PDB file of C-alpha atoms in Angstrom:
ATOM      1  CA  MET I   1     165.066  26.766  48.129  1.00  0.00           C
ATOM      2  CA  PHE I   2     164.389  24.312  50.594  1.00  0.00           C
ATOM      3  CA  GLU I   3     160.847  22.993  50.736  1.00  0.00           C
ATOM      4  CA  TYR I   4     159.802  21.560  54.228  1.00  0.00           C
ATOM      5  CA  ASN I   5     158.177  18.253  53.361  1.00  0.00           C
ATOM      6  CA  ARG I   6     161.149  17.235  51.068  1.00  0.00           C
ATOM      7  CA  CYS I   7     163.913  17.867  53.871  1.00  0.00           C
ATOM      8  CA  ASN I   8     165.519  15.139  55.635  1.00  0.00           C
ATOM      9  CA  PHE I   9     164.540  14.355  59.321  1.00  0.00           C
ATOM     10  CA  THR I  10     165.828  12.580  62.187  1.00  0.00           C
ATOM     11  CA  GLU I  11     164.427   9.234  61.594  1.00  0.00           C
ATOM     12  CA  ILE I  12     161.503   8.049  63.359  1.00  0.00           C
ATOM     13  CA  LYS I  13     160.932   4.354  62.466  1.00  0.00           C
ATOM     14  CA  TYR I  14     158.014   3.386  60.523  1.00  0.00           C
ATOM     15  CA  ASP I  15     156.899   0.533  58.041  1.00  0.00           C
ATOM     16  CA  GLU I  16     153.629   0.904  56.730  1.00  0.00           C
ATOM     17  CA  LYS I  17     153.751  -2.882  56.087  1.00  0.00           C
ATOM     18  CA  CYS I  18     154.140  -3.654  59.734  1.00  0.00           C
ATOM     19  CA  LYS I  19     150.807  -3.839  61.773  1.00  0.00           C
ATOM     20  CA  ASP I  20     152.585  -3.982  65.110  1.00  0.00           C
ATOM     21  CA  SER I  21     154.916  -1.155  65.582  1.00  0.00           C
ATOM     22  CA  ALA I  22     157.521  -1.329  68.306  1.00  0.00           C
ATOM     23  CA  LYS I  23     157.701   1.438  71.000  1.00  0.00           C
ATOM     24  CA  GLN I  24     160.406   4.099  70.247  1.00  0.00           C
ATOM     25  CA  ASP I  25     162.369   6.344  72.698  1.00  0.00           C
ATOM     26  CA  VAL I  26     162.061  10.033  71.886  1.00  0.00           C
ATOM     27  CA  ILE I  27     162.718  13.440  73.421  1.00  0.00           C
ATOM     28  CA  ILE I  28     159.700  16.070  73.528  1.00  0.00           C
ATOM     29  CA  LEU I  29     160.562  19.066  71.939  1.00  0.00           C
ATOM     30  CA  HIS I  30     157.359  20.976  71.902  1.00  0.00           C
ATOM     31  CA  ALA I  31     153.740  19.938  72.827  1.00  0.00           C
ATOM     32  CA  GLU I  32     150.730  22.336  72.597  1.00  0.00           C
ATOM     33  CA  SER I  33     147.923  20.143  71.651  1.00  0.00           C
ATOM     34  CA  PRO I  34     147.055  16.578  70.474  1.00  0.00           C
ATOM     35  CA  SER I  35     147.706  17.588  66.856  1.00  0.00           C
ATOM     36  CA  ARG I  36     150.892  19.569  67.618  1.00  0.00           C
ATOM     37  CA  ILE I  37     153.419  17.198  69.374  1.00  0.00           C
ATOM     38  CA  PHE I  38     157.128  17.519  68.084  1.00  0.00           C
ATOM     39  CA  VAL I  39     159.739  14.899  69.139  1.00  0.00           C
ATOM     40  CA  CYS I  40     163.267  13.790  68.313  1.00  0.00           C
ATOM     41  CA  PRO I  41     164.611  10.184  68.521  1.00  0.00           C
ATOM     42  CA  THR I  42     166.621  10.002  71.855  1.00  0.00           C
ATOM     43  CA  SER I  43     169.527   8.898  70.025  1.00  0.00           C
ATOM     44  CA  LYS I  44     169.701  12.039  67.866  1.00  0.00           C
ATOM     45  CA  ILE I  45     169.139  14.662  70.485  1.00  0.00           C
ATOM     46  CA  ASP I  46     172.889  15.405  70.754  1.00  0.00           C
ATOM     47  CA  LEU I  47     172.642  17.126  67.295  1.00  0.00           C
ATOM     48  CA  VAL I  48     170.926  20.048  69.051  1.00  0.00           C
ATOM     49  CA  GLU I  49     174.283  21.443  70.338  1.00  0.00           C
ATOM     50  CA  ASP I  50     176.182  20.785  66.901  1.00  0.00           C
ATOM     51  CA  LEU I  51     173.188  22.713  65.084  1.00  0.00           C
ATOM     52  CA  SER I  52     173.125  25.475  67.568  1.00  0.00           C
ATOM     53  CA  ALA I  53     176.838  26.143  67.475  1.00  0.00           C
ATOM     54  CA  GLN I  54     176.720  25.928  63.427  1.00  0.00           C
ATOM     55  CA  VAL I  55     173.855  28.279  63.071  1.00  0.00           C
ATOM     56  CA  SER I  56     175.417  30.842  65.483  1.00  0.00           C
ATOM     57  CA  ALA I  57     178.712  30.715  63.715  1.00  0.00           C
ATOM     58  CA  TYR I  58     176.875  31.190  60.453  1.00  0.00           C
ATOM     59  CA  SER I  59     174.834  34.037  61.505  1.00  0.00           C
ATOM     60  CA  ALA I  60     177.931  35.841  63.063  1.00  0.00           C
ATOM     61  CA  THR I  61     179.946  35.523  59.855  1.00  0.00           C
ATOM     62  CA  VAL I  62     177.438  36.635  57.252  1.00  0.00           C
ATOM     63  CA  GLY I  63     176.519  39.551  59.732  1.00  0.00           C
ATOM     64  CA  GLU I  64     173.981  41.961  58.204  1.00  0.00           C
ATOM     65  CA  ASN I  65     174.741  41.430  54.814  1.00  0.00           C
ATOM     66  CA  TYR I  66     171.865  38.524  54.231  1.00  0.00           C
ATOM     67  CA  LEU I  67     169.185  40.124  56.759  1.00  0.00           C
ATOM     68  CA  GLY I  68     165.822  41.122  55.458  1.00  0.00           C
ATOM     69  CA  VAL I  69     165.003  38.349  53.051  1.00  0.00           C
ATOM     70  CA  ALA I  70     161.254  37.560  52.509  1.00  0.00           C
ATOM     71  CA  PRO I  71     160.893  34.017  53.084  1.00  0.00           C
ATOM     72  CA  VAL I  72     158.582  31.820  50.957  1.00  0.00           C
ATOM     73  CA  PRO I  73     155.620  29.840  52.627  1.00  0.00           C
ATOM     74  CA  ASN I  74     156.495  26.219  53.209  1.00  0.00           C
ATOM     75  CA  HIS I  75     159.989  26.675  52.636  1.00  0.00           C
ATOM     76  CA  LEU I  76     163.061  27.082  55.207  1.00  0.00           C
ATOM     77  CA  CYS I  77     165.072  30.159  56.332  1.00  0.00           C
ATOM     78  CA  ILE I  78     167.114  31.185  59.178  1.00  0.00           C
ATOM     79  CA  ALA I  79     165.537  33.570  61.729  1.00  0.00           C
ATOM     80  CA  LYS I  80     166.200  35.164  65.083  1.00  0.00           C
ATOM     81  CA  SER I  81     163.927  34.177  67.865  1.00  0.00           C
ATOM     82  CA  GLU I  82     162.050  36.861  69.637  1.00  0.00           C
ATOM     83  CA  GLU I  83     162.155  34.963  72.670  1.00  0.00           C
ATOM     84  CA  ASP I  84     165.954  34.658  73.281  1.00  0.00           C
ATOM     85  CA  ASP I  85     167.578  36.441  70.539  1.00  0.00           C
ATOM     86  CA  GLN I  86     169.300  33.343  68.986  1.00  0.00           C
ATOM     87  CA  TRP I  87     169.114  32.142  65.437  1.00  0.00           C
ATOM     88  CA  TYR I  88     167.430  28.954  64.417  1.00  0.00           C
ATOM     89  CA  ARG I  89     166.161  27.182  61.318  1.00  0.00           C
ATOM     90  CA  ALA I  90     162.613  28.048  60.501  1.00  0.00           C
ATOM     91  CA  LEU I  91     159.753  27.314  58.276  1.00  0.00           C
ATOM     92  CA  CYS I  92     157.830  30.180  56.872  1.00  0.00           C
ATOM     93  CA  CYS I  93     154.166  29.473  57.614  1.00  0.00           C
ATOM     94  CA  GLU I  94     152.331  32.633  56.549  1.00  0.00           C
ATOM     95  CA  GLU I  95     152.905  36.159  55.671  1.00  0.00           C
ATOM     96  CA  LEU I  96     151.144  38.244  58.089  1.00  0.00           C
ATOM     97  CA  GLY I  97     151.736  41.739  56.527  1.00  0.00           C
ATOM     98  CA  ASN I  98     153.847  44.726  57.571  1.00  0.00           C
ATOM     99  CA  ASP I  99     157.017  42.983  56.949  1.00  0.00           C
ATOM    100  CA  THR I 100     156.091  40.264  59.690  1.00  0.00           C
ATOM    101  CA  TYR I 101     155.909  36.580  59.238  1.00  0.00           C
ATOM    102  CA  GLU I 102     154.612  33.456  61.123  1.00  0.00           C
ATOM    103  CA  LEU I 103     157.504  31.109  61.468  1.00  0.00           C
ATOM    104  CA  MET I 104     157.947  27.821  63.189  1.00  0.00           C
ATOM    105  CA  PHE I 105     161.343  26.761  64.372  1.00  0.00           C
ATOM    106  CA  VAL I 106     161.643  23.369  62.791  1.00  0.00           C
ATOM    107  CA  ASP I 107     164.055  21.916  65.078  1.00  0.00           C
ATOM    108  CA  TYR I 108     161.730  22.504  67.973  1.00  0.00           C
ATOM    109  CA  GLY I 109     158.274  23.125  66.877  1.00  0.00           C
ATOM    110  CA  ASN I 110     157.223  26.340  68.428  1.00  0.00           C
ATOM    111  CA  ILE I 111     155.775  29.143  66.363  1.00  0.00           C
ATOM    112  CA  GLU I 112     156.583  33.046  66.570  1.00  0.00           C
ATOM    113  CA  LYS I 113     155.919  35.978  64.773  1.00  0.00           C
ATOM    114  CA  VAL I 114     159.262  37.450  63.335  1.00  0.00           C
ATOM    115  CA  PRO I 115     159.981  40.777  61.556  1.00  0.00           C
ATOM    116  CA  ARG I 116     161.733  40.416  58.269  1.00  0.00           C
ATOM    117  CA  LYS I 117     164.709  42.214  59.485  1.00  0.00           C
ATOM    118  CA  HIS I 118     165.645  39.086  61.673  1.00  0.00           C
ATOM    119  CA  ILE I 119     165.311  36.701  58.685  1.00  0.00           C
ATOM    120  CA  MET I 120     167.934  35.516  56.471  1.00  0.00           C
ATOM    121  CA  ARG I 121     168.009  32.980  53.578  1.00  0.00           C
ATOM    122  CA  MET I 122     168.918  29.136  54.339  1.00  0.00           C
ATOM    123  CA  THR I 123     172.172  27.727  52.779  1.00  0.00           C
ATOM    124  CA  ASP I 124     173.275  24.109  52.064  1.00  0.00           C
ATOM    125  CA  GLU I 125     175.816  24.167  54.977  1.00  0.00           C
ATOM    126  CA  ILE I 126     173.075  24.460  57.550  1.00  0.00           C
ATOM    127  CA  MET I 127     170.935  21.946  56.052  1.00  0.00           C
ATOM    128  CA  ARG I 128     173.653  18.970  56.427  1.00  0.00           C
ATOM    129  CA  ILE I 129     172.193  18.176  59.650  1.00  0.00           C
ATOM    130  CA  PRO I 130     168.705  16.582  59.249  1.00  0.00           C
ATOM    131  CA  LEU I 131     165.601  18.586  61.045  1.00  0.00           C
ATOM    132  CA  LEU I 132     165.180  17.494  64.599  1.00  0.00           C
ATOM    133  CA  ALA I 133     161.510  17.906  65.288  1.00  0.00           C
ATOM    134  CA  ASN I 134     159.265  15.400  63.696  1.00  0.00           C
ATOM    135  CA  HIS I 135     155.625  16.342  63.825  1.00  0.00           C
ATOM    136  CA  CYS I 136     153.235  13.802  65.591  1.00  0.00           C
ATOM    137  CA  VAL I 137     149.603  13.863  65.863  1.00  0.00           C
ATOM    138  CA  LEU I 138     147.734  11.628  68.579  1.00  0.00           C
ATOM    139  CA  GLU I 139     145.532   8.867  67.122  1.00  0.00           C
ATOM    140  CA  GLY I 140     142.130  10.079  66.830  1.00  0.00           C
ATOM    141  CA  PHE I 141     143.124  13.782  66.566  1.00  0.00           C
ATOM    142  CA  GLU I 142     143.838  13.740  62.753  1.00  0.00           C
ATOM    143  CA  ASP I 143     141.012  16.296  61.634  1.00  0.00           C
ATOM    144  CA  VAL I 144     142.714  19.382  60.639  1.00  0.00           C
ATOM    145  CA  THR I 145     139.436  21.214  60.837  1.00  0.00           C
ATOM    146  CA  LYS I 146     139.197  20.633  64.525  1.00  0.00           C
ATOM    147  CA  ARG I 147     142.708  21.797  65.391  1.00  0.00           C
ATOM    148  CA  ASP I 148     141.319  24.751  67.330  1.00  0.00           C
ATOM    149  CA  SER I 149     138.922  22.643  69.501  1.00  0.00           C
ATOM    150  CA  TYR I 150     141.713  20.134  70.190  1.00  0.00           C
ATOM    151  CA  GLN I 151     144.087  23.120  71.472  1.00  0.00           C
ATOM    152  CA  LYS I 152     141.220  24.705  73.349  1.00  0.00           C
ATOM    153  CA  MET I 153     140.125  21.299  75.318  1.00  0.00           C
ATOM    154  CA  PHE I 154     143.412  19.570  75.594  1.00  0.00           C
ATOM    155  CA  GLY I 155     146.209  22.090  75.268  1.00  0.00           C
ATOM    156  CA  ASP I 156     147.130  22.868  79.048  1.00  0.00           C
ATOM    157  CA  GLU I 157     146.909  19.101  79.726  1.00  0.00           C
ATOM    158  CA  ILE I 158     149.287  18.033  76.919  1.00  0.00           C
ATOM    159  CA  THR I 159     151.829  20.700  77.725  1.00  0.00           C
ATOM    160  CA  ARG I 160     151.706  19.353  81.402  1.00  0.00           C
ATOM    161  CA  LEU I 161     151.953  15.669  80.718  1.00  0.00           C
ATOM    162  CA  LEU I 162     154.666  16.169  77.897  1.00  0.00           C
ATOM    163  CA  PRO I 163     157.079  18.892  79.118  1.00  0.00           C
ATOM    164  CA  ALA I 164     159.841  19.896  76.822  1.00  0.00           C
ATOM    165  CA  PHE I 165     163.194  17.903  76.915  1.00  0.00           C
ATOM    166  CA  GLU I 166     161.454  14.937  78.800  1.00  0.00           C
ATOM    167  CA  GLU I 167     161.819  11.313  77.148  1.00  0.00           C
ATOM    168  CA  THR I 168     158.871   9.194  76.571  1.00  0.00           C
ATOM    169  CA  GLU I 169     157.852   6.346  74.072  1.00  0.00           C
ATOM    170  CA  ILE I 170     156.057   6.555  71.084  1.00  0.00           C
ATOM    171  CA  VAL I 171     154.155   4.073  68.896  1.00  0.00           C
ATOM    172  CA  VAL I 172     153.974   5.044  65.149  1.00  0.00           C
ATOM    173  CA  LEU I 173     150.478   4.136  63.531  1.00  0.00           C
ATOM    174  CA  ASN I 174     150.466   5.702  60.274  1.00  0.00           C
ATOM    175  CA  LYS I 175     151.790   8.665  58.251  1.00  0.00           C
ATOM    176  CA  LEU I 176     149.672  11.176  56.907  1.00  0.00           C
ATOM    177  CA  PRO I 177     149.910  11.099  52.944  1.00  0.00           C
ATOM    178  CA  ASN I 178     152.017  13.691  51.048  1.00  0.00           C
ATOM    179  CA  THR I 179     153.319  15.016  54.617  1.00  0.00           C
ATOM    180  CA  SER I 180     156.203  14.390  57.220  1.00  0.00           C
ATOM    181  CA  THR I 181     153.490  14.104  59.945  1.00  0.00           C
ATOM    182  CA  TYR I 182     153.158  10.911  61.998  1.00  0.00           C
ATOM    183  CA  VAL I 183     150.162   9.483  63.760  1.00  0.00           C
ATOM    184  CA  VAL I 184     151.118   7.933  66.911  1.00  0.00           C
ATOM    185  CA  LYS I 185     150.175   6.597  70.516  1.00  0.00           C
ATOM    186  CA  ILE I 186     151.869   7.886  73.405  1.00  0.00           C
ATOM    187  CA  PRO I 187     151.150   5.091  76.073  1.00  0.00           C
ATOM    188  CA  SER I 188     152.070   7.379  79.125  1.00  0.00           C
ATOM    189  CA  ILE I 189     149.299   9.590  78.251  1.00  0.00           C
ATOM    190  CA  ASP I 190     146.953   7.305  76.361  1.00  0.00           C
ATOM    191  CA  LYS I 191     144.332   7.220  79.114  1.00  0.00           C
ATOM    192  CA  SER I 192     144.522  10.862  79.845  1.00  0.00           C
ATOM    193  CA  ILE I 193     143.809  12.413  76.459  1.00  0.00           C
ATOM    194  CA  ASN I 194     140.736  10.876  74.951  1.00  0.00           C
ATOM    195  CA  PRO I 195     139.149  12.070  71.636  1.00  0.00           C
ATOM    196  CA  ASN I 196     135.791  10.727  72.671  1.00  0.00           C
ATOM    197  CA  ILE I 197     135.438  13.634  75.038  1.00  0.00           C
ATOM    198  CA  LEU I 198     135.597  15.960  72.184  1.00  0.00           C
ATOM    199  CA  ILE I 199     133.006  14.024  70.449  1.00  0.00           C
ATOM    200  CA  LYS I 200     130.447  14.107  73.169  1.00  0.00           C
ATOM    201  CA  ARG I 201     130.976  17.978  73.624  1.00  0.00           C
ATOM    202  CA  GLU I 202     130.446  18.407  70.049  1.00  0.00           C
ATOM    203  CA  LYS I 203     126.914  16.314  70.304  1.00  0.00           C
ATOM    204  CA  GLU I 204     126.022  18.303  73.229  1.00  0.00           C
ATOM    205  CA  THR I 205     126.605  21.540  71.354  1.00  0.00           C
ATOM    206  CA  ASN I 206     124.426  20.386  68.378  1.00  0.00           C
ATOM    207  CA  THR I 207     121.572  19.001  70.302  1.00  0.00           C
ATOM    208  CA  GLY I 208     121.574  20.826  73.598  1.00  0.00           C
ATOM    209  CA  ASP I 209     121.429  17.535  75.520  1.00  0.00           C
ATOM    210  CA  ALA I 210     121.995  18.370  79.275  1.00  0.00           C
ATOM    211  CA  ASP I 211     122.518  14.500  80.034  1.00  0.00           C
ATOM    212  CA  LEU I 212     125.447  14.435  77.497  1.00  0.00           C
ATOM    213  CA  THR I 213     126.931  17.609  79.231  1.00  0.00           C
ATOM    214  CA  LYS I 214     126.838  16.043  82.632  1.00  0.00           C
ATOM    215  CA  GLU I 215     128.244  12.593  81.118  1.00  0.00           C
ATOM    216  CA  CYS I 216     130.999  14.627  79.464  1.00  0.00           C
ATOM    217  CA  ASP I 217     131.879  16.488  82.486  1.00  0.00           C
ATOM    218  CA  ALA I 218     131.829  13.515  84.643  1.00  0.00           C
ATOM    219  CA  GLU I 219     134.383  11.994  82.406  1.00  0.00           C
ATOM    220  CA  VAL I 220     136.574  15.035  82.415  1.00  0.00           C
ATOM    221  CA  VAL I 221     136.570  14.766  86.275  1.00  0.00           C
ATOM    222  CA  LYS I 222     137.217  11.014  86.150  1.00  0.00           C
ATOM    223  CA  ILE I 223     140.402  11.484  83.970  1.00  0.00           C
ATOM    224  CA  CYS I 224     141.653  14.554  85.986  1.00  0.00           C
ATOM    225  CA  SER I 225     141.315  12.488  89.129  1.00  0.00           C
ATOM    226  CA  ASN I 226     143.164   9.542  87.700  1.00  0.00           C
ATOM    227  CA  ILE I 227     145.998  12.083  86.507  1.00  0.00           C
ATOM    228  CA  SER I 228     146.290  13.344  90.047  1.00  0.00           C
ATOM    229  CA  LYS I 229     146.634   9.840  91.546  1.00  0.00           C
ATOM    230  CA  GLU I 230     149.394   8.957  89.002  1.00  0.00           C
ATOM    231  CA  LEU I 231     151.162  11.899  89.950  1.00  0.00           C
ATOM    232  CA  THR I 232     151.023  11.225  93.735  1.00  0.00           C
TER     233      THR I 232
END
């Protein structure tokens, strides 16, 4: 059994005693909201090819003998992606019923619904390479109860600003207790993704204040205008 938070990951440098963390070069693997960004240190991205070959060889060797395993929540398995029919290491997030599971592919960060017939057990050989995707949350977006709001307001912009397999820099500020999740700043998008917008929207919703709505919308327009200028 391989529990996700106890697995080895490609190393993101973090020293809780150091107040001024240095910038680190990383490759974006998947980004869908301010609270769901997955990165791999640039120096370790070549492991992708080695891992892919290893998992493919293993799945071809064992064939159908190990298929149909029921994965355990918060533990790792090997699963076939519904998008490209390739095998990857995966984390069981939730059992959905009807022999279907919500899985996160741990070397990339994307989530899929996968039938049990496309799942097999994890083995020691496949776990010799550390997990590639480090989960990062932008500073100010740590509240897990607001993940849906973060996704709704910033999801499209995050995906556009942080395309997969592009290099960027991060600054690690903290690590969430008892998890493998880092709280980070990404200087290249720091001015574009602002948690204060969400706070203003929540106040507007709670008070019905039209002035707050105008102020919030004006800030969104300003940010989008700045982004357009940067791109041109």
